[in-house]
Short mmCIF file of C-alpha atoms in Angstrom, two decimals:
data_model
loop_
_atom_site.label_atom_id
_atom_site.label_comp_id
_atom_site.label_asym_id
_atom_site.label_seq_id
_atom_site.Cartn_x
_atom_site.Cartn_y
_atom_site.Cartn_z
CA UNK A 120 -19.56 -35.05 -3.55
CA UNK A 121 -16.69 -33.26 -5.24
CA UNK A 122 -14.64 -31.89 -2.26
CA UNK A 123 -11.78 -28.94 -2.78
CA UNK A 124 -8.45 -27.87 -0.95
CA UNK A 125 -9.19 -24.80 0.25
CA UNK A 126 -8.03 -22.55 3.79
CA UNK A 127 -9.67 -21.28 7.28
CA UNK A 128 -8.42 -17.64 8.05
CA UNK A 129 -6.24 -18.84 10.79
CA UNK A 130 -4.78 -20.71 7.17
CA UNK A 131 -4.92 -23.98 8.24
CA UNK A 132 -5.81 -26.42 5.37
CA UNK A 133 -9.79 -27.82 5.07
CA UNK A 134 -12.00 -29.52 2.15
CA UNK A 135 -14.81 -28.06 1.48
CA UNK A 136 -17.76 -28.87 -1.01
CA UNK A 137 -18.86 -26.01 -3.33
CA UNK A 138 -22.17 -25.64 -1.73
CA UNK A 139 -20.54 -24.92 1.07
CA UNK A 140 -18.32 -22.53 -0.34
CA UNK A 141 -21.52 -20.79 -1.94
CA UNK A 142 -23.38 -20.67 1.37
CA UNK A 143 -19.78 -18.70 2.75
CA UNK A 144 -19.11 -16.64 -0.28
CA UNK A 145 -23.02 -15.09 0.25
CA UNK A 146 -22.48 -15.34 4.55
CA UNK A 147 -18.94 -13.13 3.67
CA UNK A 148 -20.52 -10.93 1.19
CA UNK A 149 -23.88 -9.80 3.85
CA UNK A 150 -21.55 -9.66 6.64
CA UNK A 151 -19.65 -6.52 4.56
CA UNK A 152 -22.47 -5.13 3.16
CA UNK A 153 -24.71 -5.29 6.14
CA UNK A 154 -21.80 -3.55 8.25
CA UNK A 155 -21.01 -0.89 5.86
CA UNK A 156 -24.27 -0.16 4.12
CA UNK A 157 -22.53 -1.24 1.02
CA UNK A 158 -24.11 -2.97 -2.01
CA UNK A 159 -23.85 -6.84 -2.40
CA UNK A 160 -21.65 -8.35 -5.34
CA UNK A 161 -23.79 -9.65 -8.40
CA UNK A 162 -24.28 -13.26 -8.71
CA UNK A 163 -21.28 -13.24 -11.84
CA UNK A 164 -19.02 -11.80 -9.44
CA UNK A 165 -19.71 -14.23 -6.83
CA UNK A 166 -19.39 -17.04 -9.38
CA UNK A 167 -16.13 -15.62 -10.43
CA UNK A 168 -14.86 -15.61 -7.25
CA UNK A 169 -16.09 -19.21 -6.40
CA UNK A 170 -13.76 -20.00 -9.84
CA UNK A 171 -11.04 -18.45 -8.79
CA UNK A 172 -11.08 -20.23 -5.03
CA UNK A 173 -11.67 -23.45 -6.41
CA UNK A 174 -8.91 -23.54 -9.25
CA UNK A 175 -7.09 -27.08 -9.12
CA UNK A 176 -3.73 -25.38 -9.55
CA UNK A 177 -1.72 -24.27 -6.80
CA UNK A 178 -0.90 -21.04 -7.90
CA UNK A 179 -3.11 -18.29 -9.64
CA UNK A 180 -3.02 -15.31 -11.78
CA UNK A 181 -4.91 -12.70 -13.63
CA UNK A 182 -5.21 -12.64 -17.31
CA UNK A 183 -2.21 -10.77 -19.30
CA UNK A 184 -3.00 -7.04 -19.74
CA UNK A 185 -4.62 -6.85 -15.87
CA UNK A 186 -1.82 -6.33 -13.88
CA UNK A 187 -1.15 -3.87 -11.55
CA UNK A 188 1.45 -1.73 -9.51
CA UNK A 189 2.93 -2.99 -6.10
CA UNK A 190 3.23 -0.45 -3.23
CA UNK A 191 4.84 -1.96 -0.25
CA UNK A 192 4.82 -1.25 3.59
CA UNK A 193 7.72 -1.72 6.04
CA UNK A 194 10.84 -1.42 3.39
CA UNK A 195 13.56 -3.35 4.30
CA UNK A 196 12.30 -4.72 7.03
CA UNK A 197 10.85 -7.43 5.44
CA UNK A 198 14.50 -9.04 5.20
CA UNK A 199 15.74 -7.64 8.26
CA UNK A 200 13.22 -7.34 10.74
CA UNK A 201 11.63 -10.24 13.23
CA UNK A 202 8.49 -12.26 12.62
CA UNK A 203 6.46 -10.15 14.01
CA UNK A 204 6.39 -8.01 10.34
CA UNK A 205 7.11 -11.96 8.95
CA UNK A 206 10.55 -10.59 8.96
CA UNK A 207 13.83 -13.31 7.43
CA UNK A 208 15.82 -11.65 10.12
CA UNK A 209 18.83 -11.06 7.56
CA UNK A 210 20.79 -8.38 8.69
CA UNK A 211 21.05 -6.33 4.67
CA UNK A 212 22.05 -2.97 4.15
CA UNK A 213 19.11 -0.71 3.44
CA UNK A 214 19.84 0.13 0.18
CA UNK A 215 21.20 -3.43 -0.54
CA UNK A 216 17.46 -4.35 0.11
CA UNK A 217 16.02 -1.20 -1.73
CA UNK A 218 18.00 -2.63 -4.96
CA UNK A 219 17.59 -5.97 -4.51
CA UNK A 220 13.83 -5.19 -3.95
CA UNK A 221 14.07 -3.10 -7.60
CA UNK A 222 16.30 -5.25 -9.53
CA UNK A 223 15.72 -9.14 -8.22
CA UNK A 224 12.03 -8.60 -6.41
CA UNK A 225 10.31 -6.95 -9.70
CA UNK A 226 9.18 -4.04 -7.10
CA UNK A 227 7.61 -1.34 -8.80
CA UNK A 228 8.00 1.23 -5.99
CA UNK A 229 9.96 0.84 -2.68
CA UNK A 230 10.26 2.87 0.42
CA UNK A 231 13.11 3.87 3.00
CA UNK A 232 12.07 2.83 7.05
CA UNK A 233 13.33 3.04 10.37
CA UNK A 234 13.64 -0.38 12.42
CA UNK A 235 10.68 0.95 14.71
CA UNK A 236 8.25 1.83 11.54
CA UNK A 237 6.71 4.72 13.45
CA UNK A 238 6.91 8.74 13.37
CA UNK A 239 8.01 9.53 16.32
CA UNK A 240 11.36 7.89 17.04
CA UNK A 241 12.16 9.08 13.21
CA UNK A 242 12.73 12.62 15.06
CA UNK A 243 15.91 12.22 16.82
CA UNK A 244 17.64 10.08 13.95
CA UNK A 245 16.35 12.93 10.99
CA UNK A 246 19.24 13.64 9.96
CA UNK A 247 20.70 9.90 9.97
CA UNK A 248 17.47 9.18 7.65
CA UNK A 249 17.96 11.99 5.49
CA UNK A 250 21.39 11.21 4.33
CA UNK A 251 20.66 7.80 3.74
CA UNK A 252 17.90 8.71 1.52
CA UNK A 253 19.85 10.86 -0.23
CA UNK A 254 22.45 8.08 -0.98
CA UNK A 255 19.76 5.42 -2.16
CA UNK A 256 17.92 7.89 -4.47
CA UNK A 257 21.21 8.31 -6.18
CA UNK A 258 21.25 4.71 -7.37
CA UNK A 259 17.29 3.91 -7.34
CA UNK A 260 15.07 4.07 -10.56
CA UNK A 261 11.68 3.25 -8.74
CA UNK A 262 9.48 5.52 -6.98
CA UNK A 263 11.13 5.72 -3.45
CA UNK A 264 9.41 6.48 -0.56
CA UNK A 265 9.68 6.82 3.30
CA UNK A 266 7.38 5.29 5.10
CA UNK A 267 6.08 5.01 8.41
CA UNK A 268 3.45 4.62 10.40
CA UNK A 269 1.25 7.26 12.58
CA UNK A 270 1.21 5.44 15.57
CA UNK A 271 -0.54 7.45 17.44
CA UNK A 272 0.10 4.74 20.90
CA UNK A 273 3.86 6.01 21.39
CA UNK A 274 2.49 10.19 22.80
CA UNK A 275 -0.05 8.19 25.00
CA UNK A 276 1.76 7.58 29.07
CA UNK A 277 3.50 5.32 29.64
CA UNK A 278 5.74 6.09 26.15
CA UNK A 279 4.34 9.37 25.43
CA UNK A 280 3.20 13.16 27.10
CA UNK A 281 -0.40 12.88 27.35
CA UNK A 282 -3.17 10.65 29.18
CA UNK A 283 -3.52 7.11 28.13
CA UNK A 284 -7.21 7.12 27.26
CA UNK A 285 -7.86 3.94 27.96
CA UNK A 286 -6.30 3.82 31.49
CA UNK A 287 -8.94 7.50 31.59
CA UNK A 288 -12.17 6.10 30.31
CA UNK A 289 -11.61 3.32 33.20
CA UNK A 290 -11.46 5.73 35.89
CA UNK A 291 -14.52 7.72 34.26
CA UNK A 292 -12.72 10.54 33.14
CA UNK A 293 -14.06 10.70 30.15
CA UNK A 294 -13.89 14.39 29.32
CA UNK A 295 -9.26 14.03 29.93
CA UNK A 296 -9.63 10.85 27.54
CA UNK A 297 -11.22 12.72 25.17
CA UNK A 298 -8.48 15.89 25.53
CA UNK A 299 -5.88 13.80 25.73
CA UNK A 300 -7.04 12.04 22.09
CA UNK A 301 -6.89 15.54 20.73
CA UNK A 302 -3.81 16.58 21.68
CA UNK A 303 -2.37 13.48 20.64
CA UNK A 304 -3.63 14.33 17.17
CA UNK A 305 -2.14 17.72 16.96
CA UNK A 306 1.14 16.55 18.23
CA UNK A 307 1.32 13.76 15.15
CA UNK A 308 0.48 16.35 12.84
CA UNK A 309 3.25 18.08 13.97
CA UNK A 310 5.46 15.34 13.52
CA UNK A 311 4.19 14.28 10.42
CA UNK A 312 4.66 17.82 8.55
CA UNK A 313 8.46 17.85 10.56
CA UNK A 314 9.38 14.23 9.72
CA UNK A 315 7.70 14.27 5.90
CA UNK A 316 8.92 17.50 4.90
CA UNK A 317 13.01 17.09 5.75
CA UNK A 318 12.37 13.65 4.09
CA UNK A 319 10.93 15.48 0.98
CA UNK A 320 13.57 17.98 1.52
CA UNK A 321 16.24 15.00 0.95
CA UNK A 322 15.11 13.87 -2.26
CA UNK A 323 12.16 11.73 -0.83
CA UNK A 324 9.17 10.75 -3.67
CA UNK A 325 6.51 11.00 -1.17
CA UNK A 326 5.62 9.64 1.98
CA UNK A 327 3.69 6.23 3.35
CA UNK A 328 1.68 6.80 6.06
CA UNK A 329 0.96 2.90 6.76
CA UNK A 330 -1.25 0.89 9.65
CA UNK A 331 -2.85 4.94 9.92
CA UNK A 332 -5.65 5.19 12.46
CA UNK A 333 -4.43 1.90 14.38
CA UNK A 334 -4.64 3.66 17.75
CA UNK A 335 -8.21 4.77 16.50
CA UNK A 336 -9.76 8.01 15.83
CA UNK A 337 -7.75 10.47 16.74
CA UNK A 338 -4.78 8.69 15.26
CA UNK A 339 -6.55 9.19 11.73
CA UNK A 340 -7.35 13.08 12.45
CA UNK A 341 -3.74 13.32 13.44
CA UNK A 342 -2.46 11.42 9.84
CA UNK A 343 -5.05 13.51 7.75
CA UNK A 344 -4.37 16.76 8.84
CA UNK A 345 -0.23 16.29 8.75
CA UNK A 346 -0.79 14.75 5.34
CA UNK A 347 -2.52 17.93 4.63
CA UNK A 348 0.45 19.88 5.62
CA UNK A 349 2.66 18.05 3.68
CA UNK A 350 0.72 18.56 0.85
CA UNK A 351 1.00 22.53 1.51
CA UNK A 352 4.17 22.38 1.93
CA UNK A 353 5.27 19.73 -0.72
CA UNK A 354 2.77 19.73 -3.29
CA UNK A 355 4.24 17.10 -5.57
CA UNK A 356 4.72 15.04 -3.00
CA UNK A 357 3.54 11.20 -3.72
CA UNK A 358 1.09 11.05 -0.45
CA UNK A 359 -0.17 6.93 0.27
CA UNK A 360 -2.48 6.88 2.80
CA UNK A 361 -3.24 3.03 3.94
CA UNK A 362 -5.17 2.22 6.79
CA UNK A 363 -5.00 -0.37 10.31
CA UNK A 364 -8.65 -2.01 9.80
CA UNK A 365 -11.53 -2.25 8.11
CA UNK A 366 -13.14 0.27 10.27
CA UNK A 367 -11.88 3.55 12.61
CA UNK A 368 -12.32 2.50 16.29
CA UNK A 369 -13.65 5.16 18.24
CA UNK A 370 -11.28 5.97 21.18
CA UNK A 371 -12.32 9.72 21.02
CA UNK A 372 -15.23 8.82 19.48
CA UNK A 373 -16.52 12.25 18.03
CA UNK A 374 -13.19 13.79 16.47
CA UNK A 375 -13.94 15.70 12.97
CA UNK A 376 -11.72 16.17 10.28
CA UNK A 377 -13.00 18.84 8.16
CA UNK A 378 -16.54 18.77 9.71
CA UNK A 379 -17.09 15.13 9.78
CA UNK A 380 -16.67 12.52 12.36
CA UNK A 381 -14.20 10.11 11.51
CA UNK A 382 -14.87 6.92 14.13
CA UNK A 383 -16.92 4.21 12.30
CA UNK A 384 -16.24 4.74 9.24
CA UNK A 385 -15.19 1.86 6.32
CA UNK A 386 -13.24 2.07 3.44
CA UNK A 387 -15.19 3.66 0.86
CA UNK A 388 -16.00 6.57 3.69
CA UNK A 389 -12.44 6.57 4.74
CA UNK A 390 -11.10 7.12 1.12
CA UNK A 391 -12.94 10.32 1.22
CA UNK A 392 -11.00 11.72 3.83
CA UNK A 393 -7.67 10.80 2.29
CA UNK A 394 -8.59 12.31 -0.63
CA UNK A 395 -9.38 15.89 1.11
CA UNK A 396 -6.27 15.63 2.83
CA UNK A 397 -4.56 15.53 -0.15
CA UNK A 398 -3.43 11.47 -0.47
CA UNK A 399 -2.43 10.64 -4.12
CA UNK A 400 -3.25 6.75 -3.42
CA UNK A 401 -5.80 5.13 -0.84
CA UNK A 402 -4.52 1.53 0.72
CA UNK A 403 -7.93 0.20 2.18
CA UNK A 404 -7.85 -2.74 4.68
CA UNK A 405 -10.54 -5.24 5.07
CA UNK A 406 -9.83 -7.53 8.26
CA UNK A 407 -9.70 -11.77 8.67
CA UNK A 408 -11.83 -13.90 10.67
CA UNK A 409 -9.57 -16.64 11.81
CA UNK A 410 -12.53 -18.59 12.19
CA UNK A 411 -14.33 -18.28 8.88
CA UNK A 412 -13.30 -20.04 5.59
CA UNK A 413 -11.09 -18.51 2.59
CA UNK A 414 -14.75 -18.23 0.47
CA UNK A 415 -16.05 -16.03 3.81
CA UNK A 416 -13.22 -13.71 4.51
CA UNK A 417 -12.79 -13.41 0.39
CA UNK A 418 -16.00 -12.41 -0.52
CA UNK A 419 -16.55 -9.82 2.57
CA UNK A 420 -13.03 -8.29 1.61
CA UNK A 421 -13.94 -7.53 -2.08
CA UNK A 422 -17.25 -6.47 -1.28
CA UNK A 423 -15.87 -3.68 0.65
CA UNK A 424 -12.90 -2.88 -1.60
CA UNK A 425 -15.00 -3.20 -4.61
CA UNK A 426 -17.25 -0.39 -3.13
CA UNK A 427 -14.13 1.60 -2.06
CA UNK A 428 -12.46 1.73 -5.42
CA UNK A 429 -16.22 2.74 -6.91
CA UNK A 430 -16.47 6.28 -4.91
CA UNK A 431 -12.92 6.90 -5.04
CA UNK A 432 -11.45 9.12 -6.88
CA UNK A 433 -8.04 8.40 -6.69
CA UNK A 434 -6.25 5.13 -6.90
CA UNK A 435 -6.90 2.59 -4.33
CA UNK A 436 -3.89 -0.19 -3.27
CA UNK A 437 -5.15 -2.74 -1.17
CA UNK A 438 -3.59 -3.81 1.78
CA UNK A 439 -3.13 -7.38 1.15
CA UNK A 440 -0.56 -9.27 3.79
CA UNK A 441 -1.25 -11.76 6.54
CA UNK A 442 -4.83 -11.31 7.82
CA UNK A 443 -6.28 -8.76 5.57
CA UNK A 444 -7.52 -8.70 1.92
CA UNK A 445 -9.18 -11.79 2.72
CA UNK A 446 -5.63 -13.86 3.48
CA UNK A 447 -5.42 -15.95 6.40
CA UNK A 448 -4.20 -14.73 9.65
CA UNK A 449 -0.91 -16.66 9.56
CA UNK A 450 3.30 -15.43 9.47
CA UNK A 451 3.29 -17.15 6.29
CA UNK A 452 1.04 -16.88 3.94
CA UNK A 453 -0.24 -19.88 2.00
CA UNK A 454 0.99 -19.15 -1.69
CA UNK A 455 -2.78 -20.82 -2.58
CA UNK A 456 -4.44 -18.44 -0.65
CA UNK A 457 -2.51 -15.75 -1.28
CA UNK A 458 -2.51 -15.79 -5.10
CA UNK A 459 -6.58 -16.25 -5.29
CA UNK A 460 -6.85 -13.16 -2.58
CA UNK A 461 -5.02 -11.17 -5.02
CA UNK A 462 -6.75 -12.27 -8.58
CA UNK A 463 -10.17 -11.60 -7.14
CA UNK A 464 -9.37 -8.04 -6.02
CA UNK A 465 -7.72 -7.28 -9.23
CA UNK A 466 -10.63 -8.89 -11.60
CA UNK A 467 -13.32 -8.46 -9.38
CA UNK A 468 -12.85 -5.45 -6.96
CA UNK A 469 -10.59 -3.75 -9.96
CA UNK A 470 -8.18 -2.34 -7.74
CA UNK A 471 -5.34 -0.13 -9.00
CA UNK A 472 -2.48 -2.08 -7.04
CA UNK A 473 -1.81 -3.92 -4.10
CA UNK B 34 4.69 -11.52 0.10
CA UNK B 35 7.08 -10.10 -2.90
CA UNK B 36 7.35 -12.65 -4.80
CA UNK B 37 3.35 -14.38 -5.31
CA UNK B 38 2.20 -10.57 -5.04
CA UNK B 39 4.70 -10.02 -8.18
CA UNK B 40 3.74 -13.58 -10.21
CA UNK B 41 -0.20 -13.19 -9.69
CA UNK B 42 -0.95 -9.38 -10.72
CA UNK B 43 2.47 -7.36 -10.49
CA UNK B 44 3.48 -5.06 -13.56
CA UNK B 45 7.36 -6.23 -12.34
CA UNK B 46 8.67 -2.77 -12.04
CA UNK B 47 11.55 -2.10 -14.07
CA UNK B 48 11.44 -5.47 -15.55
CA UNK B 49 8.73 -3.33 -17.40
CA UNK B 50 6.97 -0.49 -17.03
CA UNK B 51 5.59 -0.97 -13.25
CA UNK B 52 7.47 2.52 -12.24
CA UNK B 53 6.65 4.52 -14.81
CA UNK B 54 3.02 3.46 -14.78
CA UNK B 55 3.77 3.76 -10.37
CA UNK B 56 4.63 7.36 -11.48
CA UNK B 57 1.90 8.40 -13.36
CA UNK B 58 -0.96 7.15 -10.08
CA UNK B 59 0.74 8.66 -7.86
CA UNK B 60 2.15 12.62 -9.64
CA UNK B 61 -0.99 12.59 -11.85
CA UNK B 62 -3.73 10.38 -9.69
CA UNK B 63 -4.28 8.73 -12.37
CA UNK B 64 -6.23 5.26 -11.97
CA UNK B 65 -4.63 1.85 -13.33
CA UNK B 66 -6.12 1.80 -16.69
CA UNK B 67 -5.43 5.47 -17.35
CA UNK B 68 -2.17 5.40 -16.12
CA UNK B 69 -1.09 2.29 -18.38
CA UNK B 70 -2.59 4.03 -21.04
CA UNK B 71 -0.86 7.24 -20.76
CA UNK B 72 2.44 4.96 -20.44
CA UNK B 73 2.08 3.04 -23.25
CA UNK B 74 1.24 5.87 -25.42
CA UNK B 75 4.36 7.57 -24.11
CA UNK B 76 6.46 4.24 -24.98
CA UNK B 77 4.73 4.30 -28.12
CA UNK B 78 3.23 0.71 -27.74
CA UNK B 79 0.00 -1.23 -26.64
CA UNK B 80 -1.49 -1.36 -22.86
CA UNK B 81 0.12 -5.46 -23.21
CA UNK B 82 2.94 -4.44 -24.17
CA UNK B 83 4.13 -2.27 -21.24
CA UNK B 84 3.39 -5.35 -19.11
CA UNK B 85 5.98 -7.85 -21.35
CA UNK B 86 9.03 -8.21 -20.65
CA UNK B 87 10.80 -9.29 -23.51
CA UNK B 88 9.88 -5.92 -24.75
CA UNK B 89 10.19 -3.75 -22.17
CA UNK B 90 13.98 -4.78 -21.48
CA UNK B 91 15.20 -4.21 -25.02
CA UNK B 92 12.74 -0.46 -24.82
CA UNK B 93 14.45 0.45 -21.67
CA UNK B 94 17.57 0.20 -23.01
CA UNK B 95 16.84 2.14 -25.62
CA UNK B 96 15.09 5.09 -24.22
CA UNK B 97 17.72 4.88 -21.25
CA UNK B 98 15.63 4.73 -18.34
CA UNK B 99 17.06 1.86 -15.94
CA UNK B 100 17.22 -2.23 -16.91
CA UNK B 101 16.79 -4.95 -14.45
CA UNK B 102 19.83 -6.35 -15.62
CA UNK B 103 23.56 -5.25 -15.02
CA UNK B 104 24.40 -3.45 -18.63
CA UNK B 105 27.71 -1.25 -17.61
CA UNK B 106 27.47 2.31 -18.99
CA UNK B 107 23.61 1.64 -19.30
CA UNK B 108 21.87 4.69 -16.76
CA UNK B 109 20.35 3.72 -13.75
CA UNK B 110 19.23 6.21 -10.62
CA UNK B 111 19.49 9.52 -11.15
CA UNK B 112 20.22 9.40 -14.33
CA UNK B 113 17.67 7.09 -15.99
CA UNK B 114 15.22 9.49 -13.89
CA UNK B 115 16.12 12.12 -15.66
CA UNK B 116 15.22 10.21 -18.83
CA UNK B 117 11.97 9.24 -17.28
CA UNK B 118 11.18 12.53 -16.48
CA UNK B 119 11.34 13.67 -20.03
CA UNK B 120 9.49 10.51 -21.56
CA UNK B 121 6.66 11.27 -19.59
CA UNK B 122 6.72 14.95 -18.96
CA UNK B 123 6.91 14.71 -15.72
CA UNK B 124 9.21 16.48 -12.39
CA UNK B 125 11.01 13.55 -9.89
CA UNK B 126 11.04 15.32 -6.83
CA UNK B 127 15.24 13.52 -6.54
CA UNK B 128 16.16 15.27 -9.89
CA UNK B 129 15.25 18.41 -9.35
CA UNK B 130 17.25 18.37 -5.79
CA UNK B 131 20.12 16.69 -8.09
CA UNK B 132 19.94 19.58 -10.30
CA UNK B 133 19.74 22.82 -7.56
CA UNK B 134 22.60 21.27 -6.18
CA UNK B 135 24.46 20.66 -9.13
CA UNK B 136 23.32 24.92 -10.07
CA UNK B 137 26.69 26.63 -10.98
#
């Protein structure tokens, strides 16, 4: 029986028979819909995906005229940071990388960040960030953003002001976990609408809020409602809102943003409240099973996105680095796996960029 | 992640017409197809076109809006955004700070 290269999620190399890939690419596909209470792919789609994964070339694409824009999280840290963002750990200027990323990288957009990637220590440096925006959107022709992420971790104790939730809910005290959450959120909104705006202020295209509701719940509250303000205050501002996960973990667990409960909710809910909040683009995130074949993760990843970029009503960029978008869990990512992640949520999910 | 991101889907940016078509989602909310559309009718050429590079580069020259490739005298930053604002009717947040600061 005809075997074919193919990957695990942890990206280690396997063969596997196209039955078997079938059986995965329907497991992957029930596992997302069954979850989310989203609608299954059509048997074309899964056949196109099942084409796409077992292509004899190393490398894939998608058809000319299908392309799409490139968003991108973490700026320059990509060259200069560790492996833990699958950093080279070359110490580059930041608007040496900016232009390089431009002019030798065929980026269509780019985005200014601070070596921690989160709001909060952007605060003390503002004014160090501002005038270095300032400089690079002198000599930039992409959209240039700032980005960052909400991190919502660094005001819980030991690094922040408030009550660690999750030290709370172990001593019972529920009702303090659940204050503490909400406080949290206000106090990100603030810095979001103080960070954002000077940012804006300094000639700024808009704002990435990336990895958003990875300290759950109240983490996403907190992003939406100082995107919000940013939009008040900025309305041209180009507003990306891209998530942690495929779904919002419920720290707080019954936090509303404008009247709804947030916790539990998957992409194509999720893109709703980006949209109120006043997000121009939507990055959704499907998660990898390190333990489930390339067919698996691939299939439950575009049967979520698909549905996403369906009810959306503004564009959708899918997160797609190591361990999401159906790409093995790995520092670096197979270019085999990578490339047939990326042509099946272009041609299949028909997302607006990646 | 640049690089096979960029060869299997990627519009290449100003190799041709990825910001402008970046632009348009983002000010307008525009989704891919309309957003290449609107682009391309801008640039005054086909959906496929946009995408090419072999046309794009000698196009960007032209209109002055920022090539990949180091042309001295040819505009790049602030100045091909200037350009880019009035090819697509459009206000870059960095221009109009350029110009209230540049106010007599």
């Amino acid at each position: 029986m005809t075997q074919f290269y193919t990957r695990m999620g942890d990206g280690k190399r396997v063969l596997m028979t196209r039955e078997q890939m079938i059986n995965d690419l329907q497991a992957g596909m029930a596992d997302a819909a069954d979850m989310g209470g989203v609608p299954d792919l059509s048997s074309n789609e899964l056949e196109m995906i099942l084409e796409i994964i077992t292509d004899r070339n190393r490398v894939v694409g998608v058809e000319p005229g299908n392309e799409v824009v490139l968003t991108y999280d973490i700026g320059q840290l990509d060259f200069t940071g560790d492996n833990g963002n699958s950093g080279n750990g070359v110490d580059v200027g930041r608007l040496e990388s900016a232009l390089l990323h431009e002019r030798a990288l065929a980026a269509d957009t780019f985005e200014l960040a601070h070596a921690d990637y989160s709001i909060k220590p952007v605060k003390p440096i503002i004014s160090n960030e501002m005038q270095t925006m300032e400089q690079i959107q002198q000599q930039i022709t992409v959209p240039y953003f700032y980005g960052a992420m909400p991190n919502a971790g660094l005001y819980y104790a030991p690094d922040g002001p408030y009550g660690n939730p999750a030290d709370l809910m172990r001593e019972f005290k529920i009702e303090e976990a659940m204050a503490a959450a909400e406080l949290t959120a206000d106090h990100l909104a603030r810095d979001i609408e103080y960070v954002a705006t000077r940012m804006m202020s300094a000639g700024a295209d808009g704002f990435n809020f990336d990895t958003t509701a990875s300290a759950g719940d109240a983490d996403f509250v907190g992003t939406l409602k100082g995107a919000g303000a940013l939009r008040k205050a900025c309305p041209d501002a180009y507003i990306m809102i891209g998530m942690a996960g495929e779904s919002v973990m419920g720290i707080h667990g019954s936090i509303e943003y404008d009247g709804s409960i947030v916790a539990g909710t998957y992409p194509h809910q999720q893109v709703k409240f980006a949209q109120k909040a006043g997000a121009n683009v939507f990055g959704p995130v499907v998660n990898t099973n390190t333990s489930k074949s390339l067919a698996w993760n691939l299939a439950r990843a575009v049967t979520f996105v698909k549905e996403c970029v369906n009810v959306s009503d503004i564009p959708c960029h899918v997160n797609m680095g190591m361990g999401v978008g159906g790409i093995p869990m790995c520092e670096t990512a197979p270019l085999d796996a990578l490339t047939r992640c990326n042509k099946a949520m272009v041609e299949i999910a028909k997302v607006d960029g990646i | 992640m640049a690089v096979p991101h960029y060869m299997t889907s990627g519009m290449g940016g100003i190799r041709s017409a990825g910001d402008l078509v970046a632009r348009m989602q983002f000010s307008k909310n525009m989704k891919i197809e309309k957003a290449k559309e609107y682009v391309a009718k801008k640039l005054g050429i086909s959906t496929l076109e946009i995408a090419d590079e072999h046309i794009m580069r000698e196009l960007r020259e032209e209109l002055k809006i920022g090539v990949v490739t180091g042309v001295p005298g040819a505009p790049r930053g602030i100045a091909a955004k200037m350009n880019i604002e009035k090819l697509l009717g459009i206000k870059i947040n960095s221009c109009e700070i350029f110009r209230q600061k540049t106010k007599g």
